[in-house]
Short mmCIF file of C-alpha atoms in Angstrom, two decimals:
data_model
loop_
_atom_site.label_atom_id
_atom_site.label_comp_id
_atom_site.label_asym_id
_atom_site.label_seq_id
_atom_site.Cartn_x
_atom_site.Cartn_y
_atom_site.Cartn_z
CA GLN N 1 -63.39 50.30 -0.29
CA VAL N 2 -62.14 46.99 0.50
CA LYS N 3 -63.24 45.58 3.68
CA LEU N 4 -62.30 42.19 5.62
CA VAL N 5 -64.03 42.03 9.36
CA GLU N 6 -63.43 39.01 11.29
CA SER N 7 -65.74 38.10 14.26
CA GLY N 8 -66.18 35.24 16.43
CA GLY N 9 -62.95 35.17 18.11
CA GLY N 10 -63.20 34.94 22.15
CA LEU N 11 -61.83 32.60 25.09
CA VAL N 12 -62.38 29.33 25.12
CA GLN N 13 -61.90 25.88 27.50
CA PRO N 14 -59.38 23.62 26.00
CA GLY N 15 -61.72 21.25 24.06
CA GLY N 16 -64.19 23.70 23.05
CA SER N 17 -65.30 25.01 19.98
CA LEU N 18 -65.77 28.53 18.05
CA LYS N 19 -67.14 29.67 14.76
CA LEU N 20 -65.32 32.87 13.14
CA SER N 21 -66.69 34.29 10.24
CA CYS N 22 -64.95 37.03 8.09
CA VAL N 23 -67.35 39.71 5.75
CA ALA N 24 -66.28 41.09 2.97
CA SER N 25 -66.76 44.06 0.96
CA GLY N 26 -65.69 46.27 -1.74
CA PHE N 27 -64.35 43.63 -4.34
CA THR N 28 -66.06 40.50 -6.16
CA PHE N 29 -65.98 37.71 -3.16
CA SER N 30 -66.70 35.09 -5.71
CA MET N 31 -63.05 35.68 -7.62
CA TYR N 32 -61.11 34.86 -4.56
CA LYS N 33 -59.93 32.24 -2.26
CA MET N 34 -60.61 32.72 0.84
CA ARG N 35 -57.64 31.74 3.34
CA TRP N 36 -57.45 31.81 7.35
CA TYR N 37 -53.95 32.14 8.84
CA ARG N 38 -53.22 32.54 12.31
CA GLN N 39 -50.13 34.22 14.51
CA ALA N 40 -48.91 33.48 18.09
CA PRO N 41 -47.16 35.72 20.27
CA GLY N 42 -43.38 35.51 19.05
CA GLN N 43 -43.88 33.49 16.33
CA GLU N 44 -44.68 34.04 12.32
CA ARG N 45 -47.74 34.14 11.09
CA GLU N 46 -48.92 30.63 9.60
CA TRP N 47 -51.31 29.52 7.28
CA VAL N 48 -54.58 27.51 8.44
CA ALA N 49 -56.75 27.17 5.74
CA THR N 50 -57.81 27.68 2.67
CA VAL N 51 -61.46 27.43 0.76
CA ASP N 52 -61.91 28.39 -3.42
CA ASN N 53 -64.61 28.78 -5.47
CA PRO N 54 -66.25 26.56 -5.81
CA GLY N 55 -65.24 25.50 -2.19
CA GLY N 56 -62.60 23.39 -3.01
CA THR N 57 -61.17 23.29 0.37
CA ARG N 58 -56.89 22.33 2.13
CA TYR N 59 -55.72 22.44 5.55
CA ALA N 60 -52.69 22.62 7.70
CA ASP N 61 -51.71 19.53 9.15
CA SER N 62 -51.69 21.29 12.61
CA VAL N 63 -55.85 21.44 12.25
CA MET N 64 -56.74 18.59 9.92
CA GLY N 65 -59.74 16.94 11.15
CA ARG N 66 -60.37 19.51 14.10
CA PHE N 67 -61.45 22.59 11.65
CA THR N 68 -63.62 22.84 8.81
CA ILE N 69 -63.72 26.42 6.34
CA SER N 70 -66.63 27.35 4.37
CA ARG N 71 -67.52 29.89 2.34
CA ASP N 72 -71.40 31.42 1.33
CA ASN N 73 -70.85 33.70 -1.81
CA ALA N 74 -74.37 35.28 -1.22
CA LYS N 75 -73.42 36.48 2.19
CA LYS N 76 -69.93 37.21 0.68
CA THR N 77 -68.70 35.50 4.09
CA ALA N 78 -66.11 32.99 5.38
CA TYR N 79 -66.19 31.29 7.82
CA LEU N 80 -63.83 28.81 10.27
CA GLN N 81 -65.19 26.19 12.26
CA MET N 82 -63.08 25.50 15.02
CA ASN N 83 -63.39 22.16 17.29
CA SER N 84 -61.11 20.11 19.70
CA LEU N 85 -59.14 23.56 20.09
CA LYS N 86 -55.69 23.16 22.14
CA PRO N 87 -53.90 25.86 24.21
CA GLU N 88 -51.54 26.09 21.16
CA ASP N 89 -54.26 26.98 18.55
CA THR N 90 -54.08 30.41 20.31
CA ALA N 91 -53.45 33.37 18.49
CA VAL N 92 -54.64 36.22 16.41
CA TYR N 93 -56.75 34.68 13.28
CA TYR N 94 -56.70 36.74 10.23
CA CYS N 95 -58.42 36.13 7.58
CA ASN N 96 -57.51 36.64 3.75
CA ALA N 97 -58.67 37.45 0.07
CA GLY N 98 -56.56 35.90 -2.97
CA TRP N 99 -57.53 37.02 -6.23
CA ARG N 100 -57.57 33.31 -8.44
CA ALA N 101 -56.32 35.31 -11.13
CA GLY N 102 -53.19 36.68 -9.96
CA PRO N 103 -51.22 38.53 -6.84
CA ARG N 104 -53.90 40.87 -5.85
CA GLU N 105 -54.94 40.22 -1.99
CA HIS N 106 -56.54 41.70 1.09
CA TRP N 107 -56.72 41.60 4.74
CA GLY N 108 -58.42 41.40 7.62
CA GLN N 109 -57.30 43.51 11.03
CA GLY N 110 -57.52 40.23 12.89
CA ILE N 111 -59.46 38.59 15.83
CA GLN N 112 -57.97 36.68 19.02
CA VAL N 113 -58.63 33.73 19.76
CA THR N 114 -57.34 32.51 23.16
CA VAL N 115 -57.46 28.74 24.67
CA SER N 116 -57.06 28.29 28.06
CA SER N 117 -58.56 26.49 31.30
#
């Protein structure tokens, strides 16, 4: 059974940091690009960052220089380190696994991140 389980979300003050984790099971983790998306209330889901294997990374302009995506293939886990958080980063964050050889993909259930004083 394929599963992606996110953790590490919560409430943080502006300027603070959070680190999201996404633990994968049920598929060959090393064969997938790992991505993070987010969806704010009333808005469409937007792409945040991608880490390939080996670990080439890409970021949306809105998070460049503040967020860092990484992966640990031995732990089958992807991470999103979020620094200098802003209220506009408030959203439900989703982990996504995209097969490197085709369109197959998997989604996590999402986790809330709220940036507020």
